[in-house]
Every structure is written in structure tokens, then in C-alpha cells.
Amino acid sequence: AAEGGSAQAAAQPAGSGSAYETLLVSTEDDITTIKMNRPTKYNAITTEMYSEIIRALEQAAKDQSVLTVFTGAGDYYCSGNDLTNFTRIPEGGIQQMARDGGELLRKYIKAYIDFPKPLVAVVNGPAVGVSVTVLGLFDLVYATERATFHTPFSLLGQSPEGCSSYTFPKMMGVAKASEVLLFNQKLTAAQACQQGLVTEVFPDSSFQAEVWTRLKAYAKLPPNSLALSKQLIRSVERQKLHEVNDAEVERLVERWLSDECMNAVMGFFQSKAKL
Amino acid sequence: AAEGGSAQAAAQPAGSGSAYETLLVSTEDDITTIKMNRPTKYNAITTEMYSEIIRALEQAAKDQSVLTVFTGAGDYYCSGNDLTNFTRIPEGGIQQMARDGGELLRKYIKAYIDFPKPLVAVVNGPAVGVSVTVLGLFDLVYATERATFHTPFSLLGQSPEGCSSYTFPKMMGVAKASEVLLFNQKLTAAQACQQGLVTEVFPDSSFQAEVWTRLKAYAKLPPNSLALSKQLIRSVERQKLHEVNDAEVERLVERWLSDECMNAVMGFFQSKAKL
Amino acid sequence: AAEGGSAQAAAQPAGSGSAYETLLVSTEDDITTIKMNRPTKYNAITTEMYSEIIRALEQAAKDQSVLTVFTGAGDYYCSGNDLTNFTRIPEGGIQQMARDGGELLRKYIKAYIDFPKPLVAVVNGPAVGVSVTVLGLFDLVYATERATFHTPFSLLGQSPEGCSSYTFPKMMGVAKASEVLLFNQKLTAAQACQQGLVTEVFPDSSFQAEVWTRLKAYAKLPPNSLALSKQLIRSVERQKLHEVNDAEVERLVERWLSDECMNAVMGFFQSKAKL
């Protein structure tokens, strides 16, 4: 399949050096592609990967590309927050871990809110947790029919982030958003498209070819017109999004320290250990 | 059909005593069910029922249940505001009646805005007027295929309430919301689901069984995670909802005293008297 | 086809005199119809037509009609901003032209935001540019199946107006709105209806008959109830809409003076000259 500006999963892209441990970042045809590159872990986001994505977004914001594309290596898009993040307890104890995790998440989401160019998700497979919620901050979301969208926050005693407590009810109405954000309903690609989370769904066999053909054409449009139009749309709600991000992170830090969450995360590792 | 925590229409539920004249309220399987219980009047909401629902919501907010469910006894969900409310003129005359009615409605809607746990509507049949508009303040809305959704405000010379002047355009866009709120278009269950007012529609034959199976499973999720996530979603627009409620009630009190409304309500009773 | 209150394209409607050069305006059955009347130019909006529409809306706001309807003469609804507007350079040069154009556009959109009665678009054919974006400010939008909706802003180096940077993401979600507003995706009538921009789509053969039958019935509803209910819905976001309008116009004036836009507009006229 023609993958255009995206690098192959196994290879280091030309010209990017080895700036990132967890990502493949490359620029081609006026498109900067950020590919999550932990395919054996379903691209689960470690603390390091959060930091690297923030850095990659800062770079992409400044480079000469017209579009920035987000995608995943392998068959998964992203399995969300890597739960091993909860097992690295710093000297300050779990309170410190929760505060640090909250501050990192806040900066991570902030990088999406403030991104100044059109941001495109090429959802190449299942997406979970924060990789789903943050899609509400993208400008275009293309998905293979194999993609699913799952945010099992309450199963883990947690609460929504990525501004989804604002963007999801806004796009799909509270009656649909609550079943997704509170009650763990997994959306198919078609359902996610009908609810407005996904721009368009493609057959898996032609997904990469069709999407990259379209993106290469989009990248030839007047770049200032695109960036300024995107910023115009974002400016209407940028302040609201920052407020929501702050409130969500505050709530989530409390959640991480709650019995409900600790028991659920411990249960996860115990059931994994039994396998 | 398995009705789970919901009481039978004709029977007083165990443990609830006779606290309510117009409702059946019971708690089972961590679910508190508030069932409107005037089936011979299609569960039309009298002044007394408004007050009892406010009280039932206050109780449910404080009890140990995880979910609160709203439903109707009989084949109807709710036929809306009981128009006989307009025929009980107090000493202060119709101005006083309009002011009192406005204040009661304001408190009624406020109870939904401020409700702290997931609130679920089990729409067991046709819904009219304020029982439709207030659905925009629920977290989940399940409907039998027999349900319809009708808000004939302008036919009665009135104007929208229940925060629907905000929630309906937000969920379905102004072009769809106006036909419902201004021009009396009755939605089928399928249409209401497509417009985001309803979470999911079920065949009538399996409606109660399917819905209650799902709700009992939901009620086993971590309760604090659910309540705090719901509050997070609500907090984004709580202040706005209170402002909208106040503005809608102010407008409606004016409407109730208008010739358009008085003539329409008189016409309703005259046509009823001829039957 | 029964066209109700709408005048025939070629004839001057009875009682309207010759108040307008570019419009046919008439009132019948409590409906004031504003028909764009440059069918040989696909109803492209000249500077004069912008001013005349503002005036027609001011008149309709004050007259005794219940509904105001917008439609186009001929097979097109409206091809948007007439690009010859860019070729009439005033003494102050192109800076002056951009400022004047911006101020006219700001007043034009303001007239829609502040319109006090239900406003209905009868989209009789393809719609382009500002005639599409402003539909987000209508209360009802009926479309023939022949209608299409196209906003090729970035092709012309421009940016969205008509409050669409707010109304389109609100009604369809950012993931769908960006493809329309940034990437020039043309919507069919069915797609526009699914995205909430259009209330309902009709077969072309019965379009006028069905729509006008419905509108004549709507115009018999209590007029104050309709107007006040519409104003209630609008009041929730009126201030926001004015802010968005101002921000969009400011951005667009900058765009008109940019190389990207000037090159694109010149390209348009050059390709036209070659035909």
C-alpha cells in the first residue's frame, strides 16, 4: 500500500536521525508524520512517549510542513496510557506520582489544543483511552474499518480526559457521549463516524492508499489559508478547552489516588500475572 | 418482562411506604427508580407531581444508589404539563398563578441540572412537552420503538423550557431543533435517536428486559468514578444551563399571560368539552 | 409547481414596486419572500446585492409577516460572493477595498444574527460560499435533492465567514466541519441533511409544492410564540455569534490582502479569460 509521507514501521526514516525512542517522525510532500512506534506494546503511551510526542508536536508546529499526521506502527493505532506508568513510584510516593502524571498529561493535551496547523489522525487500528479522547482535538480523523474506539475509564475507576468531557457531548450529544465516557461502550468505526468523532471510514485494504492520496492533495492547498482557518475555528473555544483540560486533570489526579482506581489497576496486573 | 428495580404500576413498592401520591419510588440493585404513576392520565404532571419529583430527586441524590432511573407507569411515558394546572386560579389571580407556576418549573428543572449521579430515562411510550425537553438533561435515554417525542409549544402559544432552547440546538443543530421546538414536529424514536436525543431504541417486546439487564450491569461499576465523571461533564455547562432555565421560565411566564396562550388553552378545554 | 408567496423569476411581484435591483421581494399568506434575482449570474452576490439583502431583512423584520423565506431565481440557489467585487478598486486602493468589503460583510452577517422572526432557506439548487455558511444562522433549511453545498475558501486563499467557524463545528463536529471549511469538500443535499445543516431534503419534482404547503401551514401558528421562541434560542448565543462574526471578518480582510488570495483570484479571472 502506498503510505506516502509515513515511514515504514521497522525502518528509521531518512533525515530524522534518532531523535526519538518511541516515535518515527518524518517529513515528506509537505506533510510531517508522527508515528507511534511501540507496535509490540500496541503503541501504549509511556511517560517517555508523552514527552516525545509533546516535543514532536512543537517541532512540527515550527517546520515548513502544511499538515501534521498522527498514526501508529503495526495493526493497532494506540492502546492508550501504558498502565506500567503507575508502577514507577518516585521518591515522593504515589501522591508525587499522581501529581507528576497529572502535570505531564496537562502539558500533553495542551500541545494538541495549541497546535497551529491542521492535525490529521490516520487511525490504522483499534484506539483506546486517551488516544480516543484526544481525537476531539484533531481537525480530520480518517479510520480503517478495523478501527474501534474504547474509553473504559470507569472500569479503571478513572474519569475522562483529553477535553472529551467537553468535545464528546458537543459532537454527539450527552445521551451518546455518556454511554462512551461513563459506561465503556466501544464504538465501531462506522458508529464513531456517525457520532462525528471520525471524518470518514475506509476499507482496510485501500485505507493507506486512499488516505495518503487525499492528504497529499490537501497539502498542496495555500498553507496560510489552511493554518489561519484552523486557528479561527480553534480560537472560538481555545480558552474553554484549556479550562476543561485543567479541570479534567485535577479530577483525574484525585481519581488516581482513590481506592476505586488503585483496586482496579491492581486487579489489572493480577489478572495479567495469572496468564 | 424483567423490570428489575422498577415497581409494578398497580402495586406499592416494598419499603417506600406511601411517601408519594403521584410516584412509585423504589431502590433495588443499587438503582433508584422514579416511576410517574398517573397512568389513567398518561402521567400528566400536576402541580403536586412537580413537587413530588423534586423531592424524589433530592432523596435519590442522597441515597446509596448508583443510578437513578425515570420511567412511566402504563403505556405512556408522560403527556407533559397537566393543563388543568391552568384552571386552579389562586387568590392573586392569573398573574399569581403564572408566577407560582414559573417558580415551580424553575425549581423542577434546577433539580435535573444539579442532579449529581447518572440519570437514566427509560422512555416506555409517547413523551410530550416538558417530559421531552428535560431529556436533554439526562445522561442516558433508552426508548421503546413505540415512543414518540412531541413538543407542541407554539400550538399552545407557549415557548420551550427544560433548557431545550440550549440543549436541542446543541445536540441536533438549529435547523432540526427549530422544527421540533417551534413547528411542533413529532419525532419517532428512531428520529430522536438519530438527532442525539435518545441513546438507543429497542423493540417493544424486549425493551424492559434488555434495558434493565444493561442498567443492572452499569450499576456495578465504581460509583464514585461514575458520579464524578458525570459531574465533570455537567460542570462544563452547569452555569449556562441555570441561566438558560431562568431565561426560559421568564419568557414562559409572559407567554402564559398572553392572549395567544389563553386562547389556545381555552380552545383545548372547549374542544374537550364537546367530546 | 405551487410556489406560494414566492414571485416568478421573470416578473415583478405585485405591490413591491421596483425597490430592489437584484432581488424580488413579496409578501403573501403571512410570508415575506426574498428571492435573489440574478439567475444568469447564478445569483452571485454583488456589493449592491449585499446592501439590498440587508435592507430587505430590515423591512421583513418590521412587516406583519410571520415567516421570512430566502430563495434563488432560476436553477441555482446562490454562487456566493461575486468575484467581480474584487475588481472595483476604490481611490483608497486595495486596502480600502478590503476594509469596505469587510465592513459590508460584517453588517450583512449581523443582519442574519439579529433577525427577530423565523428565517427559512428554500435552497432551490447549488449553494456556494457565503450563501452556505450563513445557513447556520437560519431556523429552517429545506433543500431540493439537486442542491449541493460548497465552501471552497482555501482554494481562493480565503477563510470561513458567516459564523461558520462556530456554527459548523457546533452542528457537525470539528472532524466533519474541517473537511468542508478547510478542505473544500462539497456536500450533497443528503450529506448536508445528515450533518445538520439542512432540515429536510425533497425530490426536485415536488420540492416547491411540498415546501410551500408546509410553510403556509407554519405561517398560521401564533406569531408571537414563534418569534419569541426563535429569539429565546438565538439569545443563548447571540453575543458569541457577534464576536465570531467580528473575528472572521478581521481575518478575512487580512486574507484578501494576502499573496495567496490575490494569486488565486487572479488565476480565476485568467482561466475565465481563456475560455
mmCIF file of C-alpha atoms in Angstrom, chain C residues 98-190:
data_model
loop_
_atom_site.group_PDB
_atom_site.id
_atom_site.type_symbol
_atom_site.label_atom_id
_atom_site.label_comp_id
_atom_site.label_asym_id
_atom_site.label_seq_id
_atom_site.Cartn_x
_atom_site.Cartn_y
_atom_site.Cartn_z
ATOM 1 C CA ALA C 98 -10.669 45.155 1.674
ATOM 2 C CA ARG C 99 -11.766 47.377 4.568
ATOM 3 C CA ASP C 100 -15.009 48.361 2.818
ATOM 4 C CA GLY C 101 -15.710 44.778 1.833
ATOM 5 C CA GLY C 102 -15.104 43.639 5.388
ATOM 6 C CA GLU C 103 -17.425 46.241 6.844
ATOM 7 C CA LEU C 104 -20.172 45.332 4.362
ATOM 8 C CA LEU C 105 -19.803 41.635 5.121
ATOM 9 C CA ARG C 106 -19.877 42.307 8.873
ATOM 10 C CA LYS C 107 -23.183 44.208 8.542
ATOM 11 C CA TYR C 108 -24.559 41.547 6.218
ATOM 12 C CA ILE C 109 -23.958 38.708 8.689
ATOM 13 C CA LYS C 110 -25.125 40.912 11.576
ATOM 14 C CA ALA C 111 -28.492 41.261 9.830
ATOM 15 C CA TYR C 112 -28.937 37.474 9.973
ATOM 16 C CA ILE C 113 -27.774 37.166 13.598
ATOM 17 C CA ASP C 114 -30.244 39.832 14.744
ATOM 18 C CA PHE C 115 -33.207 38.808 12.582
ATOM 19 C CA PRO C 116 -36.144 38.522 15.001
ATOM 20 C CA LYS C 117 -38.528 36.082 13.236
ATOM 21 C CA PRO C 118 -38.187 32.527 11.957
ATOM 22 C CA LEU C 119 -35.978 32.612 8.858
ATOM 23 C CA VAL C 120 -36.325 29.839 6.297
ATOM 24 C CA ALA C 121 -33.996 28.948 3.407
ATOM 25 C CA VAL C 122 -35.614 27.282 0.407
ATOM 26 C CA VAL C 123 -32.463 26.004 -1.294
ATOM 27 C CA ASN C 124 -33.595 25.505 -4.874
ATOM 28 C CA GLY C 125 -30.220 24.431 -6.299
ATOM 29 C CA PRO C 126 -26.445 24.546 -5.727
ATOM 30 C CA ALA C 127 -25.168 26.869 -2.998
ATOM 31 C CA VAL C 128 -21.605 28.193 -2.745
ATOM 32 C CA GLY C 129 -19.511 30.169 -0.255
ATOM 33 C CA VAL C 130 -21.207 32.707 1.975
ATOM 34 C CA SER C 131 -24.653 31.507 0.879
ATOM 35 C CA VAL C 132 -23.741 28.171 2.509
ATOM 36 C CA THR C 133 -22.049 29.412 5.668
ATOM 37 C CA VAL C 134 -24.888 31.762 6.557
ATOM 38 C CA LEU C 135 -27.324 28.817 6.542
ATOM 39 C CA GLY C 136 -26.055 28.080 10.061
ATOM 40 C CA LEU C 137 -27.933 31.242 11.090
ATOM 41 C CA PHE C 138 -31.284 30.149 9.583
ATOM 42 C CA ASP C 139 -34.015 28.439 11.598
ATOM 43 C CA LEU C 140 -35.134 26.033 8.876
ATOM 44 C CA VAL C 141 -33.302 24.926 5.728
ATOM 45 C CA TYR C 142 -35.233 22.976 3.098
ATOM 46 C CA ALA C 143 -33.292 21.686 0.091
ATOM 47 C CA THR C 144 -34.078 20.085 -3.229
ATOM 48 C CA GLU C 145 -32.142 16.880 -3.833
ATOM 49 C CA ARG C 146 -30.338 18.815 -6.621
ATOM 50 C CA ALA C 147 -28.779 21.196 -4.100
ATOM 51 C CA THR C 148 -25.077 20.992 -3.237
ATOM 52 C CA PHE C 149 -23.155 22.891 -0.579
ATOM 53 C CA HIS C 150 -19.630 24.046 -1.342
ATOM 54 C CA THR C 151 -17.288 26.400 0.541
ATOM 55 C CA PRO C 152 -14.006 26.479 -1.409
ATOM 56 C CA PHE C 153 -12.306 29.028 0.848
ATOM 57 C CA SER C 154 -8.770 27.655 0.806
ATOM 58 C CA LEU C 155 -8.839 27.233 -2.988
ATOM 59 C CA LEU C 156 -9.148 31.028 -3.076
ATOM 60 C CA GLY C 157 -6.672 31.611 -0.226
ATOM 61 C CA GLN C 158 -9.512 32.812 1.993
ATOM 62 C CA SER C 159 -11.050 31.797 5.355
ATOM 63 C CA PRO C 160 -14.542 30.929 6.620
ATOM 64 C CA GLU C 161 -17.220 33.568 7.365
ATOM 65 C CA GLY C 162 -20.921 33.746 8.173
ATOM 66 C CA CYS C 163 -20.142 32.491 11.705
ATOM 67 C CA SER C 164 -19.418 29.067 10.155
ATOM 68 C CA SER C 165 -16.174 28.735 12.138
ATOM 69 C CA TYR C 166 -18.538 28.453 15.121
ATOM 70 C CA THR C 167 -21.822 27.051 13.745
ATOM 71 C CA PHE C 168 -20.391 24.288 11.526
ATOM 72 C CA PRO C 169 -18.204 22.588 14.171
ATOM 73 C CA LYS C 170 -21.076 23.001 16.627
ATOM 74 C CA MET C 171 -23.575 21.234 14.386
ATOM 75 C CA MET C 172 -21.386 18.583 12.709
ATOM 76 C CA GLY C 173 -18.272 18.252 14.895
ATOM 77 C CA VAL C 174 -14.812 19.525 14.016
ATOM 78 C CA ALA C 175 -13.834 16.346 12.120
ATOM 79 C CA LYS C 176 -16.607 16.872 9.562
ATOM 80 C CA ALA C 177 -16.600 20.686 9.589
ATOM 81 C CA SER C 178 -12.885 20.940 8.803
ATOM 82 C CA GLU C 179 -13.218 18.893 5.638
ATOM 83 C CA VAL C 180 -15.929 21.295 4.498
ATOM 84 C CA LEU C 181 -14.440 24.605 5.681
ATOM 85 C CA LEU C 182 -10.710 23.943 5.180
ATOM 86 C CA PHE C 183 -10.514 21.247 2.513
ATOM 87 C CA ASN C 184 -13.302 22.260 0.122
ATOM 88 C CA GLN C 185 -15.416 19.115 0.383
ATOM 89 C CA LYS C 186 -18.686 19.630 -1.467
ATOM 90 C CA LEU C 187 -21.697 18.197 0.398
ATOM 91 C CA THR C 188 -24.687 16.656 -1.346
ATOM 92 C CA ALA C 189 -28.122 17.604 -0.044
ATOM 93 C CA ALA C 190 -28.354 14.246 1.747
#
